[in-house]
Amino acid sequence: MAEEIKVIVFTLGTEEYGVEVDSVKTIERLVPITRVPKTFDFVKGVINLRGVVVPVIDLRGRFGLPEAAHTEHTRIIIVNVADMEVGFIVDTANDVIDLNTDLIESPPEVVGGVKAKYLRGVAKISNERLLIMLNLPEVLNKSEIIQLEEIGE
């Protein structure tokens, strides 16, 4: 029997992505980010979130998408990955939907320029609407998580 999951929908450019609500701690407006030297290009730095230092990643940079100017709609989605909080900069995050897991199909090799290893699958929500589901553990591999943990300490 199909299971329903709650998914937060966010955008990068014209593509819609989803991440399970269970993985999301909070969604924040863009705040000043403190740059950290000698990190991956897509690691924008750290923020102080209610007394906790949280590394912040630009998902556009992570996926090799072109950079875009931040707007009043830009958000930082704080997620838990491998028992660590990480912030993802996204263009918008404004929707929570219930998604039937039967709708999630295996991802093709590349979707919207994003490699399949970062994707859990693609959900067809309607004839015009596809939702690209992220595979959070792959978005950050183990060596990157170790480096981010060192930043947070």
Short mmCIF file of N, CA and C in Angstrom, two decimals:
data_model
loop_
_atom_site.label_atom_id
_atom_site.label_comp_id
_atom_site.label_asym_id
_atom_site.label_seq_id
_atom_site.Cartn_x
_atom_site.Cartn_y
_atom_site.Cartn_z
N MET A 1 0.84 -1.19 0.00
CA MET A 1 0.00 0.00 0.00
C MET A 1 0.88 1.25 0.00
N ALA A 2 0.48 2.20 -0.79
CA ALA A 2 1.28 3.42 -0.93
C ALA A 2 1.23 4.25 0.35
N GLU A 3 2.34 4.86 0.60
CA GLU A 3 2.47 5.69 1.79
C GLU A 3 2.47 7.16 1.34
N GLU A 4 1.92 8.02 2.20
CA GLU A 4 1.97 9.46 1.90
C GLU A 4 3.05 10.09 2.74
N ILE A 5 3.83 10.96 2.09
CA ILE A 5 4.85 11.70 2.83
C ILE A 5 4.60 13.19 2.63
N LYS A 6 4.97 13.97 3.63
CA LYS A 6 4.88 15.42 3.49
C LYS A 6 6.20 15.90 2.93
N VAL A 7 6.10 16.78 1.93
CA VAL A 7 7.28 17.24 1.20
C VAL A 7 7.28 18.76 1.14
N ILE A 8 8.43 19.35 1.42
CA ILE A 8 8.59 20.79 1.22
C ILE A 8 9.07 21.00 -0.20
N VAL A 9 8.37 21.85 -0.93
CA VAL A 9 8.70 22.13 -2.33
C VAL A 9 9.51 23.43 -2.38
N PHE A 10 10.63 23.38 -3.10
CA PHE A 10 11.43 24.59 -3.31
C PHE A 10 11.87 24.65 -4.75
N THR A 11 12.33 25.82 -5.18
CA THR A 11 12.74 25.97 -6.57
C THR A 11 14.20 26.37 -6.67
N LEU A 12 14.79 25.94 -7.77
CA LEU A 12 16.09 26.41 -8.24
C LEU A 12 15.85 26.71 -9.71
N GLY A 13 15.82 27.98 -10.06
CA GLY A 13 15.46 28.34 -11.44
C GLY A 13 14.02 27.96 -11.71
N THR A 14 13.81 27.25 -12.81
CA THR A 14 12.44 26.88 -13.19
C THR A 14 12.04 25.49 -12.68
N GLU A 15 12.99 24.77 -12.06
CA GLU A 15 12.71 23.41 -11.61
C GLU A 15 12.20 23.41 -10.16
N GLU A 16 11.26 22.49 -9.90
CA GLU A 16 10.76 22.32 -8.53
C GLU A 16 11.40 21.07 -7.92
N TYR A 17 11.85 21.22 -6.68
CA TYR A 17 12.48 20.13 -5.96
C TYR A 17 11.69 19.86 -4.69
N GLY A 18 11.88 18.66 -4.16
CA GLY A 18 11.21 18.33 -2.92
C GLY A 18 12.16 17.66 -1.95
N VAL A 19 11.91 17.93 -0.68
CA VAL A 19 12.65 17.26 0.39
C VAL A 19 11.63 16.93 1.48
N GLU A 20 11.76 15.74 2.05
CA GLU A 20 10.78 15.31 3.05
C GLU A 20 10.80 16.22 4.26
N VAL A 21 9.62 16.55 4.75
CA VAL A 21 9.48 17.43 5.91
C VAL A 21 10.26 16.87 7.10
N ASP A 22 10.29 15.55 7.22
CA ASP A 22 11.01 14.92 8.35
C ASP A 22 12.48 15.33 8.41
N SER A 23 13.07 15.65 7.25
CA SER A 23 14.49 16.02 7.20
C SER A 23 14.72 17.50 7.44
N VAL A 24 13.64 18.30 7.41
CA VAL A 24 13.77 19.75 7.48
C VAL A 24 13.53 20.23 8.91
N LYS A 25 14.47 21.03 9.40
CA LYS A 25 14.31 21.58 10.74
C LYS A 25 13.55 22.90 10.68
N THR A 26 13.96 23.78 9.76
CA THR A 26 13.33 25.09 9.65
C THR A 26 13.66 25.70 8.30
N ILE A 27 12.87 26.70 7.92
CA ILE A 27 13.15 27.47 6.70
C ILE A 27 13.33 28.92 7.13
N GLU A 28 14.45 29.50 6.74
CA GLU A 28 14.81 30.84 7.19
C GLU A 28 14.96 31.79 6.02
N ARG A 29 14.72 33.07 6.29
CA ARG A 29 15.05 34.10 5.31
C ARG A 29 16.57 34.16 5.20
N LEU A 30 17.06 34.71 4.10
CA LEU A 30 18.50 34.83 3.91
C LEU A 30 19.06 35.78 4.96
N VAL A 31 20.10 35.35 5.65
CA VAL A 31 20.76 36.16 6.66
C VAL A 31 22.23 36.30 6.25
N PRO A 32 22.95 37.25 6.86
CA PRO A 32 24.37 37.37 6.51
C PRO A 32 25.12 36.05 6.76
N ILE A 33 25.94 35.67 5.80
CA ILE A 33 26.69 34.42 5.88
C ILE A 33 28.16 34.76 6.05
N THR A 34 28.80 34.15 7.04
CA THR A 34 30.22 34.36 7.28
C THR A 34 31.01 33.38 6.44
N ARG A 35 31.85 33.91 5.55
CA ARG A 35 32.64 33.08 4.65
C ARG A 35 33.68 32.29 5.43
N VAL A 36 33.92 31.06 5.02
CA VAL A 36 34.93 30.23 5.65
C VAL A 36 35.97 29.89 4.57
N PRO A 37 37.25 30.23 4.81
CA PRO A 37 38.27 29.96 3.79
C PRO A 37 38.54 28.47 3.61
N LYS A 38 39.08 28.12 2.45
CA LYS A 38 39.52 26.75 2.15
C LYS A 38 38.40 25.73 2.25
N THR A 39 37.24 26.07 1.73
CA THR A 39 36.13 25.12 1.66
C THR A 39 35.74 24.97 0.20
N PHE A 40 34.86 24.03 -0.08
CA PHE A 40 34.35 23.84 -1.43
C PHE A 40 33.68 25.12 -1.91
N ASP A 41 33.70 25.37 -3.23
CA ASP A 41 33.09 26.59 -3.78
C ASP A 41 31.62 26.72 -3.42
N PHE A 42 30.91 25.60 -3.39
CA PHE A 42 29.47 25.67 -3.12
C PHE A 42 29.16 25.89 -1.64
N VAL A 43 30.16 25.79 -0.76
CA VAL A 43 29.96 26.09 0.66
C VAL A 43 30.11 27.60 0.82
N LYS A 44 29.00 28.26 1.11
CA LYS A 44 29.01 29.73 1.17
C LYS A 44 29.54 30.25 2.49
N GLY A 45 29.54 29.40 3.53
CA GLY A 45 30.04 29.83 4.83
C GLY A 45 29.16 29.28 5.94
N VAL A 46 29.06 30.05 7.02
CA VAL A 46 28.26 29.62 8.17
C VAL A 46 27.34 30.74 8.61
N ILE A 47 26.25 30.35 9.26
CA ILE A 47 25.35 31.32 9.88
C ILE A 47 25.21 30.95 11.35
N ASN A 48 24.84 31.93 12.14
CA ASN A 48 24.54 31.69 13.54
C ASN A 48 23.03 31.63 13.66
N LEU A 49 22.52 30.43 13.87
CA LEU A 49 21.08 30.23 13.94
C LEU A 49 20.70 29.93 15.39
N ARG A 50 20.21 30.96 16.06
CA ARG A 50 19.82 30.83 17.46
C ARG A 50 20.91 30.16 18.30
N GLY A 51 22.15 30.64 18.11
CA GLY A 51 23.26 30.16 18.91
C GLY A 51 23.96 28.93 18.38
N VAL A 52 23.48 28.38 17.25
CA VAL A 52 24.11 27.20 16.66
C VAL A 52 24.77 27.62 15.35
N VAL A 53 26.04 27.23 15.17
CA VAL A 53 26.74 27.52 13.92
C VAL A 53 26.33 26.48 12.89
N VAL A 54 25.77 26.95 11.77
CA VAL A 54 25.25 26.05 10.73
C VAL A 54 25.97 26.34 9.41
N PRO A 55 26.64 25.33 8.82
CA PRO A 55 27.23 25.52 7.50
C PRO A 55 26.13 25.73 6.45
N VAL A 56 26.41 26.59 5.47
CA VAL A 56 25.42 26.90 4.44
C VAL A 56 25.98 26.58 3.06
N ILE A 57 25.18 25.87 2.28
CA ILE A 57 25.55 25.43 0.95
C ILE A 57 24.63 26.06 -0.07
N ASP A 58 25.20 26.51 -1.17
CA ASP A 58 24.39 27.01 -2.28
C ASP A 58 24.06 25.81 -3.16
N LEU A 59 22.78 25.40 -3.16
CA LEU A 59 22.40 24.21 -3.94
C LEU A 59 22.63 24.41 -5.43
N ARG A 60 22.48 25.65 -5.91
CA ARG A 60 22.76 25.89 -7.33
C ARG A 60 24.20 25.53 -7.64
N GLY A 61 25.12 25.98 -6.79
CA GLY A 61 26.54 25.67 -6.98
C GLY A 61 26.81 24.19 -6.83
N ARG A 62 26.14 23.56 -5.87
CA ARG A 62 26.34 22.13 -5.64
C ARG A 62 25.96 21.32 -6.86
N PHE A 63 24.88 21.75 -7.52
CA PHE A 63 24.39 21.00 -8.68
C PHE A 63 24.98 21.49 -9.99
N GLY A 64 25.91 22.47 -9.93
CA GLY A 64 26.52 22.97 -11.16
C GLY A 64 25.60 23.84 -11.98
N LEU A 65 24.59 24.41 -11.34
CA LEU A 65 23.66 25.31 -12.04
C LEU A 65 24.23 26.73 -12.00
N PRO A 66 23.83 27.58 -12.94
CA PRO A 66 24.34 28.96 -12.91
C PRO A 66 23.89 29.69 -11.65
N GLU A 67 24.77 30.56 -11.15
CA GLU A 67 24.41 31.35 -9.97
C GLU A 67 23.31 32.33 -10.33
N ALA A 68 22.54 32.72 -9.32
CA ALA A 68 21.47 33.70 -9.54
C ALA A 68 21.52 34.69 -8.38
N ALA A 69 21.09 35.90 -8.67
CA ALA A 69 21.06 36.92 -7.61
C ALA A 69 20.03 36.51 -6.56
N HIS A 70 20.36 36.79 -5.31
CA HIS A 70 19.40 36.50 -4.24
C HIS A 70 18.31 37.57 -4.25
N THR A 71 17.08 37.15 -3.91
CA THR A 71 15.94 38.06 -3.89
C THR A 71 15.28 37.98 -2.52
N GLU A 72 14.20 38.72 -2.37
CA GLU A 72 13.46 38.65 -1.09
C GLU A 72 12.82 37.28 -0.90
N HIS A 73 12.75 36.48 -1.96
CA HIS A 73 12.16 35.14 -1.88
C HIS A 73 13.20 34.06 -1.56
N THR A 74 14.50 34.39 -1.67
CA THR A 74 15.56 33.42 -1.40
C THR A 74 15.43 32.93 0.04
N ARG A 75 15.59 31.63 0.22
CA ARG A 75 15.46 31.04 1.55
C ARG A 75 16.64 30.12 1.83
N ILE A 76 16.85 29.87 3.13
CA ILE A 76 17.80 28.85 3.57
C ILE A 76 16.98 27.76 4.24
N ILE A 77 17.02 26.57 3.66
CA ILE A 77 16.32 25.43 4.25
C ILE A 77 17.33 24.71 5.14
N ILE A 78 17.02 24.63 6.43
CA ILE A 78 17.91 23.95 7.37
C ILE A 78 17.47 22.49 7.45
N VAL A 79 18.36 21.58 7.05
CA VAL A 79 18.03 20.15 7.04
C VAL A 79 18.99 19.39 7.96
N ASN A 80 18.58 18.21 8.35
CA ASN A 80 19.45 17.31 9.09
C ASN A 80 20.00 16.28 8.12
N VAL A 81 21.33 16.26 7.98
CA VAL A 81 22.00 15.28 7.14
C VAL A 81 23.07 14.62 8.02
N ALA A 82 22.99 13.31 8.17
CA ALA A 82 23.97 12.57 8.97
C ALA A 82 24.14 13.19 10.36
N ASP A 83 23.05 13.44 11.03
CA ASP A 83 23.05 14.02 12.39
C ASP A 83 23.72 15.38 12.47
N MET A 84 23.67 16.13 11.38
CA MET A 84 24.27 17.45 11.36
C MET A 84 23.31 18.42 10.66
N GLU A 85 23.21 19.64 11.17
CA GLU A 85 22.37 20.63 10.52
C GLU A 85 23.17 21.33 9.43
N VAL A 86 22.55 21.44 8.26
CA VAL A 86 23.15 22.12 7.12
C VAL A 86 22.09 23.00 6.50
N GLY A 87 22.48 24.20 6.05
CA GLY A 87 21.55 25.09 5.38
C GLY A 87 21.74 25.02 3.87
N PHE A 88 20.65 24.93 3.14
CA PHE A 88 20.67 24.94 1.67
C PHE A 88 20.06 26.25 1.18
N ILE A 89 20.81 27.02 0.40
CA ILE A 89 20.24 28.24 -0.20
C ILE A 89 19.44 27.83 -1.43
N VAL A 90 18.15 28.23 -1.46
CA VAL A 90 17.27 27.92 -2.59
C VAL A 90 16.59 29.21 -3.05
N ASP A 91 16.08 29.20 -4.28
CA ASP A 91 15.45 30.41 -4.83
C ASP A 91 14.16 30.76 -4.10
N THR A 92 13.31 29.76 -3.89
CA THR A 92 12.08 29.96 -3.13
C THR A 92 11.76 28.66 -2.39
N ALA A 93 11.02 28.78 -1.32
CA ALA A 93 10.51 27.60 -0.59
C ALA A 93 9.18 28.03 -0.01
N ASN A 94 8.09 27.58 -0.61
CA ASN A 94 6.81 28.15 -0.18
C ASN A 94 5.65 27.18 -0.23
N ASP A 95 5.93 25.88 -0.26
CA ASP A 95 4.82 24.96 -0.44
C ASP A 95 5.12 23.68 0.33
N VAL A 96 4.10 23.14 0.99
CA VAL A 96 4.21 21.81 1.59
C VAL A 96 3.08 20.99 0.98
N ILE A 97 3.42 19.83 0.45
CA ILE A 97 2.40 18.99 -0.17
C ILE A 97 2.45 17.59 0.42
N ASP A 98 1.34 16.87 0.29
CA ASP A 98 1.31 15.45 0.61
C ASP A 98 1.60 14.72 -0.70
N LEU A 99 2.55 13.79 -0.66
CA LEU A 99 2.96 13.10 -1.87
C LEU A 99 2.84 11.60 -1.66
N ASN A 100 2.13 10.95 -2.56
CA ASN A 100 2.00 9.51 -2.54
C ASN A 100 3.33 8.93 -3.04
N THR A 101 3.97 8.06 -2.25
CA THR A 101 5.28 7.54 -2.63
C THR A 101 5.23 6.71 -3.92
N ASP A 102 4.05 6.22 -4.30
CA ASP A 102 3.91 5.50 -5.57
C ASP A 102 4.21 6.41 -6.77
N LEU A 103 4.08 7.72 -6.58
CA LEU A 103 4.31 8.66 -7.68
C LEU A 103 5.79 8.92 -7.93
N ILE A 104 6.65 8.49 -7.01
CA ILE A 104 8.08 8.75 -7.17
C ILE A 104 8.70 7.64 -8.02
N GLU A 105 9.24 8.04 -9.17
CA GLU A 105 9.88 7.10 -10.08
C GLU A 105 11.39 7.28 -10.00
N SER A 106 12.12 6.25 -10.40
CA SER A 106 13.58 6.36 -10.43
C SER A 106 13.99 7.52 -11.32
N PRO A 107 15.05 8.23 -10.93
CA PRO A 107 15.44 9.39 -11.73
C PRO A 107 16.16 8.98 -13.01
N PRO A 108 15.97 9.75 -14.08
CA PRO A 108 16.80 9.55 -15.26
C PRO A 108 18.24 9.99 -14.92
N GLU A 109 19.18 9.77 -15.83
CA GLU A 109 20.59 10.10 -15.57
C GLU A 109 20.80 11.55 -15.15
N VAL A 110 20.11 12.47 -15.82
CA VAL A 110 20.24 13.90 -15.50
C VAL A 110 18.86 14.52 -15.58
N VAL A 111 18.52 15.35 -14.59
CA VAL A 111 17.26 16.08 -14.61
C VAL A 111 17.58 17.54 -14.36
N GLY A 112 17.20 18.41 -15.29
CA GLY A 112 17.46 19.83 -15.10
C GLY A 112 18.93 20.12 -14.86
N GLY A 113 19.82 19.30 -15.43
CA GLY A 113 21.24 19.50 -15.25
C GLY A 113 21.79 18.89 -13.97
N VAL A 114 20.96 18.26 -13.17
CA VAL A 114 21.38 17.69 -11.89
C VAL A 114 21.61 16.19 -12.08
N LYS A 115 22.77 15.71 -11.62
CA LYS A 115 23.11 14.30 -11.76
C LYS A 115 22.19 13.42 -10.93
N ALA A 116 21.91 12.22 -11.44
CA ALA A 116 20.96 11.29 -10.80
C ALA A 116 21.38 10.91 -9.38
N LYS A 117 22.69 10.89 -9.09
CA LYS A 117 23.10 10.43 -7.74
C LYS A 117 22.57 11.36 -6.65
N TYR A 118 22.28 12.62 -6.98
CA TYR A 118 21.75 13.55 -5.98
C TYR A 118 20.24 13.41 -5.81
N LEU A 119 19.62 12.58 -6.65
CA LEU A 119 18.16 12.52 -6.70
C LEU A 119 17.65 11.20 -6.16
N ARG A 120 16.58 11.29 -5.39
CA ARG A 120 15.88 10.10 -4.93
C ARG A 120 14.95 9.60 -6.03
N GLY A 121 14.40 10.55 -6.77
CA GLY A 121 13.48 10.19 -7.84
C GLY A 121 12.76 11.42 -8.33
N VAL A 122 11.85 11.19 -9.26
CA VAL A 122 11.05 12.26 -9.82
C VAL A 122 9.58 11.88 -9.64
N ALA A 123 8.80 12.81 -9.09
CA ALA A 123 7.38 12.56 -8.86
C ALA A 123 6.57 13.37 -9.87
N LYS A 124 5.65 12.69 -10.54
CA LYS A 124 4.76 13.38 -11.48
C LYS A 124 3.52 13.77 -10.71
N ILE A 125 3.41 15.06 -10.40
CA ILE A 125 2.29 15.54 -9.58
C ILE A 125 1.07 15.81 -10.44
N SER A 126 1.29 16.35 -11.62
CA SER A 126 0.20 16.56 -12.59
C SER A 126 0.82 16.45 -13.97
N ASN A 127 0.02 16.64 -15.01
CA ASN A 127 0.56 16.55 -16.37
C ASN A 127 1.65 17.58 -16.63
N GLU A 128 1.54 18.75 -15.99
CA GLU A 128 2.51 19.81 -16.23
C GLU A 128 3.56 19.92 -15.13
N ARG A 129 3.40 19.19 -14.04
CA ARG A 129 4.24 19.45 -12.87
C ARG A 129 5.03 18.22 -12.44
N LEU A 130 6.36 18.34 -12.50
CA LEU A 130 7.26 17.31 -12.00
C LEU A 130 7.96 17.83 -10.77
N LEU A 131 8.17 16.97 -9.79
CA LEU A 131 8.87 17.34 -8.57
C LEU A 131 10.10 16.45 -8.46
N ILE A 132 11.27 17.08 -8.40
CA ILE A 132 12.53 16.35 -8.31
C ILE A 132 12.85 16.15 -6.83
N MET A 133 12.84 14.89 -6.39
CA MET A 133 13.06 14.58 -4.98
C MET A 133 14.55 14.41 -4.71
N LEU A 134 15.06 15.15 -3.71
CA LEU A 134 16.48 15.07 -3.39
C LEU A 134 16.83 13.85 -2.56
N ASN A 135 18.00 13.32 -2.80
CA ASN A 135 18.59 12.26 -1.99
C ASN A 135 19.61 12.95 -1.08
N LEU A 136 19.15 13.40 0.09
CA LEU A 136 19.99 14.24 0.96
C LEU A 136 21.35 13.64 1.31
N PRO A 137 21.44 12.35 1.66
CA PRO A 137 22.78 11.83 2.00
C PRO A 137 23.77 11.96 0.85
N GLU A 138 23.30 11.93 -0.40
CA GLU A 138 24.21 12.05 -1.55
C GLU A 138 24.55 13.50 -1.87
N VAL A 139 23.63 14.43 -1.53
CA VAL A 139 23.90 15.84 -1.81
C VAL A 139 25.19 16.24 -1.10
N LEU A 140 25.41 15.66 0.07
CA LEU A 140 26.67 15.84 0.78
C LEU A 140 27.29 14.47 0.98
N ASN A 141 28.45 14.25 0.38
CA ASN A 141 29.08 12.96 0.61
C ASN A 141 29.87 12.97 1.92
N LYS A 142 30.35 11.82 2.34
CA LYS A 142 30.95 11.71 3.67
C LYS A 142 32.12 12.66 3.91
N SER A 143 33.02 12.80 2.93
CA SER A 143 34.18 13.67 3.14
C SER A 143 33.74 15.12 3.28
N GLU A 144 32.70 15.51 2.54
CA GLU A 144 32.19 16.87 2.65
C GLU A 144 31.53 17.08 4.00
N ILE A 145 30.82 16.07 4.49
CA ILE A 145 30.18 16.18 5.81
C ILE A 145 31.25 16.34 6.89
N ILE A 146 32.33 15.58 6.77
CA ILE A 146 33.42 15.71 7.76
C ILE A 146 33.98 17.12 7.74
N GLN A 147 34.19 17.67 6.53
CA GLN A 147 34.73 19.03 6.43
C GLN A 147 33.74 20.03 7.03
N LEU A 148 32.45 19.85 6.77
CA LEU A 148 31.45 20.77 7.31
C LEU A 148 31.36 20.65 8.83
N GLU A 149 31.51 19.43 9.34
CA GLU A 149 31.50 19.26 10.80
C GLU A 149 32.65 20.05 11.44
N GLU A 150 33.81 20.04 10.76
CA GLU A 150 34.95 20.79 11.29
C GLU A 150 34.67 22.29 11.28
N ILE A 151 33.95 22.76 10.26
CA ILE A 151 33.57 24.18 10.20
C ILE A 151 32.69 24.53 11.40
N GLY A 152 31.74 23.63 11.68
CA GLY A 152 30.76 23.91 12.73
C GLY A 152 31.34 23.91 14.14
N GLU A 153 32.55 23.38 14.28
CA GLU A 153 33.10 23.26 15.65
C GLU A 153 33.86 24.48 16.09
#
